[in-house]
PDB file of C-alpha atoms in Angstrom:
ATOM      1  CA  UNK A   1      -9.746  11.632  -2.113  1.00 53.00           C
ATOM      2  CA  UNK A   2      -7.007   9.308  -3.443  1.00 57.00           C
ATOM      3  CA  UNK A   3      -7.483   6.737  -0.717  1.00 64.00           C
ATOM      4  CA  UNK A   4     -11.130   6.251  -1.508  1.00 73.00           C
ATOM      5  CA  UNK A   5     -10.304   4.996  -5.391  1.00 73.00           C
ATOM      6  CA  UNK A   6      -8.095   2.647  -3.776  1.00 72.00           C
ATOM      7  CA  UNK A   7     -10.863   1.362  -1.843  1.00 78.00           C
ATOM      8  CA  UNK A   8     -11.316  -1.742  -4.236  1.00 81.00           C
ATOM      9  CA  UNK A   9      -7.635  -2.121  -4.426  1.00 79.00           C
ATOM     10  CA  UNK A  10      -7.539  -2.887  -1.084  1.00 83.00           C
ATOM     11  CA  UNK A  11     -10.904  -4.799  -0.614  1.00 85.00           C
ATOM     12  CA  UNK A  12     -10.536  -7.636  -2.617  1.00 88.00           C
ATOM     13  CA  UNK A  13      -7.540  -9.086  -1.126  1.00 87.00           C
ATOM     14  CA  UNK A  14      -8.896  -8.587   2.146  1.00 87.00           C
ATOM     15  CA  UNK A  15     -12.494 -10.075   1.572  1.00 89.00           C
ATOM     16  CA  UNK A  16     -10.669 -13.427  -0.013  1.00 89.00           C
ATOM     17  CA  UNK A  17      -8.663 -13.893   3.399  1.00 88.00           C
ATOM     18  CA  UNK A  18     -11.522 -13.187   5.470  1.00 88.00           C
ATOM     19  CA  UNK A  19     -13.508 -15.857   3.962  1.00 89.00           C
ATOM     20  CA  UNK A  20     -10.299 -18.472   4.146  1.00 89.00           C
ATOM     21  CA  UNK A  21     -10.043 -17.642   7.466  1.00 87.00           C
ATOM     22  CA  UNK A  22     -13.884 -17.892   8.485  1.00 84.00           C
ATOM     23  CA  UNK A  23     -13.185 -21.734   7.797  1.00 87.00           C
ATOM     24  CA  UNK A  24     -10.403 -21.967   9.924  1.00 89.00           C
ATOM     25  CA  UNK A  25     -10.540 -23.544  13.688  1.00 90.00           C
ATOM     26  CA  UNK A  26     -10.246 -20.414  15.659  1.00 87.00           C
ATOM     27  CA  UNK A  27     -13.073 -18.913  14.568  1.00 88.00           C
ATOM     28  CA  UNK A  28     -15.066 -21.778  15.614  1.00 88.00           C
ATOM     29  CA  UNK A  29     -13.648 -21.714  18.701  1.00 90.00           C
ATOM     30  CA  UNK A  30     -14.877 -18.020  19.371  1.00 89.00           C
ATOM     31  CA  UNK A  31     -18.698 -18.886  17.830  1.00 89.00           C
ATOM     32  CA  UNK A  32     -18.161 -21.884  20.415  1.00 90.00           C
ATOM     33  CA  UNK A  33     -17.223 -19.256  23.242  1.00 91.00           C
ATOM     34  CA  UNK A  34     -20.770 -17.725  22.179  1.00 90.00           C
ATOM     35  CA  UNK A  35     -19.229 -14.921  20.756  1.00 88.00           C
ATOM     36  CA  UNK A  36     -21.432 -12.446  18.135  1.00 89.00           C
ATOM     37  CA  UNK A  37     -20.914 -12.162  14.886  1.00 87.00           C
ATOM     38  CA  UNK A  38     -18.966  -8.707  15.273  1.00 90.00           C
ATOM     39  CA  UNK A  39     -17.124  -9.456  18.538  1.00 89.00           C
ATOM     40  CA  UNK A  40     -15.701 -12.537  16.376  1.00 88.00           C
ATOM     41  CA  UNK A  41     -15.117  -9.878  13.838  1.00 88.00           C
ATOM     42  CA  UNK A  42     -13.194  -7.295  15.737  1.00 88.00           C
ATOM     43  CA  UNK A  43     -11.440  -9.911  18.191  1.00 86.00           C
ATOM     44  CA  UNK A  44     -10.527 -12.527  15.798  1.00 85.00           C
ATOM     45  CA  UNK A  45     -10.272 -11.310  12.102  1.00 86.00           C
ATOM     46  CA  UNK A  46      -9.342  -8.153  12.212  1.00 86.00           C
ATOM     47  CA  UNK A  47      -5.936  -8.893  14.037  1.00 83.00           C
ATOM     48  CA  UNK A  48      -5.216 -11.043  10.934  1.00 83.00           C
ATOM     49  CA  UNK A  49      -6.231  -8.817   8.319  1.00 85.00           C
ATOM     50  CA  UNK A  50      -4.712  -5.708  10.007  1.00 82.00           C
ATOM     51  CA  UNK A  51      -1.058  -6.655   8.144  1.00 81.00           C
ATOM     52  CA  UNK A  52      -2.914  -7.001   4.728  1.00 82.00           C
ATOM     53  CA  UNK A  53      -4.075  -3.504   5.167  1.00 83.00           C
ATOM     54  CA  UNK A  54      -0.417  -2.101   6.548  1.00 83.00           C
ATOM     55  CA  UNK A  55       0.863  -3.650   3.877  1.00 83.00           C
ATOM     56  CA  UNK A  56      -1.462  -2.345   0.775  1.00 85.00           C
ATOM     57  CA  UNK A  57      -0.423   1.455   2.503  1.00 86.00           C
ATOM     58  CA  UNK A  58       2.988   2.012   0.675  1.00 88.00           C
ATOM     59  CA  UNK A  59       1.706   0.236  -2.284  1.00 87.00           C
ATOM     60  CA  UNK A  60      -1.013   2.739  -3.337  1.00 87.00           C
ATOM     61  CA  UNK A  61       1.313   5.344  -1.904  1.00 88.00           C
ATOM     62  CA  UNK A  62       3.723   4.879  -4.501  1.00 90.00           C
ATOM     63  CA  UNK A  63       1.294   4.282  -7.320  1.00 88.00           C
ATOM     64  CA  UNK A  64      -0.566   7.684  -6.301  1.00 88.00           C
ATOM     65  CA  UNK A  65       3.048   9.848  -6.517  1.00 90.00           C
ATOM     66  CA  UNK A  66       3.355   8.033  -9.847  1.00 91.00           C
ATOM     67  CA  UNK A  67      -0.377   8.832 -11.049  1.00 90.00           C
ATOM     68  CA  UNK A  68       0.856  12.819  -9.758  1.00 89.00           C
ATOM     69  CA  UNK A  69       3.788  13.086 -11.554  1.00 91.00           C
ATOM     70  CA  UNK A  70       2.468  11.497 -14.528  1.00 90.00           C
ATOM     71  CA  UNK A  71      -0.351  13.971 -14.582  1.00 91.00           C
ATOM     72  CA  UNK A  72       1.941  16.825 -13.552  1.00 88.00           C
ATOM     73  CA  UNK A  73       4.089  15.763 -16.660  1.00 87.00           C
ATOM     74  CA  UNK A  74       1.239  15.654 -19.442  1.00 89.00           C
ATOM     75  CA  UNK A  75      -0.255  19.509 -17.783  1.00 85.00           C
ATOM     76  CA  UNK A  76      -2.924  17.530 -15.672  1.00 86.00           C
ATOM     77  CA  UNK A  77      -2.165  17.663 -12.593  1.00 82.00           C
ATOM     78  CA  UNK A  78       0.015  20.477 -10.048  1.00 81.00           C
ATOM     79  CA  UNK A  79       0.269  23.822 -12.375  1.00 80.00           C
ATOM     80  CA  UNK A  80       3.628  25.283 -12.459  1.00 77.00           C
ATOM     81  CA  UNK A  81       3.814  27.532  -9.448  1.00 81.00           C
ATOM     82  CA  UNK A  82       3.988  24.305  -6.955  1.00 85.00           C
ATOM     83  CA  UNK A  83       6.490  22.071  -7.276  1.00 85.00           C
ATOM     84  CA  UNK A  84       6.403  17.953  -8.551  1.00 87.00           C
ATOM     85  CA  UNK A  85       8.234  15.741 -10.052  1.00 87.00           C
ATOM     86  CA  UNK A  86       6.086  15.500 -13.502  1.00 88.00           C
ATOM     87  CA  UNK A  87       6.397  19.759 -13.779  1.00 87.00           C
ATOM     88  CA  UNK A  88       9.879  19.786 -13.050  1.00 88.00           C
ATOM     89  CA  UNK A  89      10.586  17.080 -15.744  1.00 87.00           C
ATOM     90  CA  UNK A  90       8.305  18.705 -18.881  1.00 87.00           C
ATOM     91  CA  UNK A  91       9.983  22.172 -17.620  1.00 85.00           C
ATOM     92  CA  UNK A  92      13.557  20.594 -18.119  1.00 85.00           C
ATOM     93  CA  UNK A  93      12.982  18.528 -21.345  1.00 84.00           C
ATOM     94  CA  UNK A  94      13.569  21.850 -23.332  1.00 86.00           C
ATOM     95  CA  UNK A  95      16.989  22.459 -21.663  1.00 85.00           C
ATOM     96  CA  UNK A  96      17.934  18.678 -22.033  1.00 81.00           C
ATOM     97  CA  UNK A  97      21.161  19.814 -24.133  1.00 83.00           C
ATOM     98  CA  UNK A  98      22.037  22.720 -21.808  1.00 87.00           C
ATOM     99  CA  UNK A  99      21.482  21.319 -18.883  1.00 85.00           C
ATOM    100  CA  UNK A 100      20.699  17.659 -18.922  1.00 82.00           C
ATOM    101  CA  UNK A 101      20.857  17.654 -14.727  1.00 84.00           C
ATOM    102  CA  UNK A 102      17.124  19.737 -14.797  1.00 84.00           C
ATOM    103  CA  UNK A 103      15.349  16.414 -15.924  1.00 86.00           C
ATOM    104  CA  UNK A 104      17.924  13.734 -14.226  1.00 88.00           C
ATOM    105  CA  UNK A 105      17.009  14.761 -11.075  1.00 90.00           C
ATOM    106  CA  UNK A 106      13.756  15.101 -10.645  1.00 89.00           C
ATOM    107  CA  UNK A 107      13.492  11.545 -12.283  1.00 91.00           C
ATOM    108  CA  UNK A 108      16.286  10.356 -10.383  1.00 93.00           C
ATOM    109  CA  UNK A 109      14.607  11.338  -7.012  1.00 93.00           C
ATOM    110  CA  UNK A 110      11.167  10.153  -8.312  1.00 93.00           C
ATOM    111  CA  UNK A 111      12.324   6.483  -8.602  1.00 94.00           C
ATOM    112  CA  UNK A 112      14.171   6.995  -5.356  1.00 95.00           C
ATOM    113  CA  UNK A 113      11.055   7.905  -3.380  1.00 95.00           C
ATOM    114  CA  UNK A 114       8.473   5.218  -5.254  1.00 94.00           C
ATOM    115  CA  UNK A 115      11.546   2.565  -4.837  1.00 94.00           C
ATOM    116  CA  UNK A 116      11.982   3.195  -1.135  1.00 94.00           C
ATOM    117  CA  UNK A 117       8.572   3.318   0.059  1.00 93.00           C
ATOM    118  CA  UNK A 118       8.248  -0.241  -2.173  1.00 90.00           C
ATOM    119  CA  UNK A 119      11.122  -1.295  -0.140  1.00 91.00           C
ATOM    120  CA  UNK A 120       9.669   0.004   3.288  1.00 90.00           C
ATOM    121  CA  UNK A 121       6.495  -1.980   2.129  1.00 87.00           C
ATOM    122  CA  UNK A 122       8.298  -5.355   1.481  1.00 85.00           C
ATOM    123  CA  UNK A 123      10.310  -5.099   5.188  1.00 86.00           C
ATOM    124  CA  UNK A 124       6.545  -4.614   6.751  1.00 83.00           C
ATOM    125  CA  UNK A 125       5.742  -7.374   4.916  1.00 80.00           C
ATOM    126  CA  UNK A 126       8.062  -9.573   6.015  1.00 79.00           C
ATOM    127  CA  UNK A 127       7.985  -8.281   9.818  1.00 81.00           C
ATOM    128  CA  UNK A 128       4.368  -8.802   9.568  1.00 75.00           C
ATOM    129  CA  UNK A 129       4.418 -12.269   7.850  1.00 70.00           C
ATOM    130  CA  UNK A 130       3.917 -15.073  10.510  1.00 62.00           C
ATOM    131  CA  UNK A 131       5.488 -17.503   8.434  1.00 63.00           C
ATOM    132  CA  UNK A 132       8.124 -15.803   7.956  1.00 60.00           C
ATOM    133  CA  UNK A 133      11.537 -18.005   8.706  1.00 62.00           C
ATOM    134  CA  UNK A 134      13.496 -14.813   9.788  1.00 58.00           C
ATOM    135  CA  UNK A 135      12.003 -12.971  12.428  1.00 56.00           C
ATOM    136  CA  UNK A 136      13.187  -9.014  13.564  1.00 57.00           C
ATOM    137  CA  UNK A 137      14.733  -9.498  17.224  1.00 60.00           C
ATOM    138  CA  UNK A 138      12.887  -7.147  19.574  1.00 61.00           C
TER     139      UNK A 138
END
């Protein structure tokens, strides 16, 4: 359900380097082979879009656990008997000066998961970049 707001998100980005790339010399190339219009589509511009669309993945990943906990936090989202991040942290701001650890780490892990999966996202990006000047050995 999620990944169909994200839809957009995802769309725009990918429409705007579909129609640089419809310009480009390779593409003429294939409508010069005689190719259709969706051969040329799956053969030639779907290779190049496919590291757009790897790399949008962790992106809206980490937004939606931050849309959860946020709703979790403000009563909106997971009720109480399952666990998240937002729960955990409304449960523990009412022990804060007992125990302050029942709010530090849930946060604590929260920003730990959204930051690695950002960081994940930025090394696909750069393995997936073909300008890239560093290149992963294989």
């Amino acid at each position: 359900m999620i990944g169909i707001v994200y839809i957009p998100y995802v769309l725009k980005p990918v429409r705007a380097q579909v129609l640089q790339m419809r310009e480009r010399e390779f593409i003429d190339a294939a409508r010069q082979q005689g190719l259709s219009n969706l051969q040329i589509m799956f053969r030639e511009l779907m290779p190049n879009v496919a590291s757009t669309i790897v790399v949008f993945i962790p992106l809206i990943l980490a937004n939606a656990i931050l849309l959860e906990a946020g709703l979790s936090y403000l009563g909106a989202g997971v009720q109480p008997p399952n666990p998240s991040w937002g729960t955990m942290i409304a449960q523990g701001i009412s022990t804060i000066p007992a125990a302050f650890s029942n709010v530090l780490v849930p946060g604590i892990m929260l920003v730990l998961a959204v930051m690695s999966i950002n960081i994940f996202g930025d090394g696909v990006r750069d393995a997936l970049d073909p300008r890239a000047k560093v290149r992963i050995a294989r």
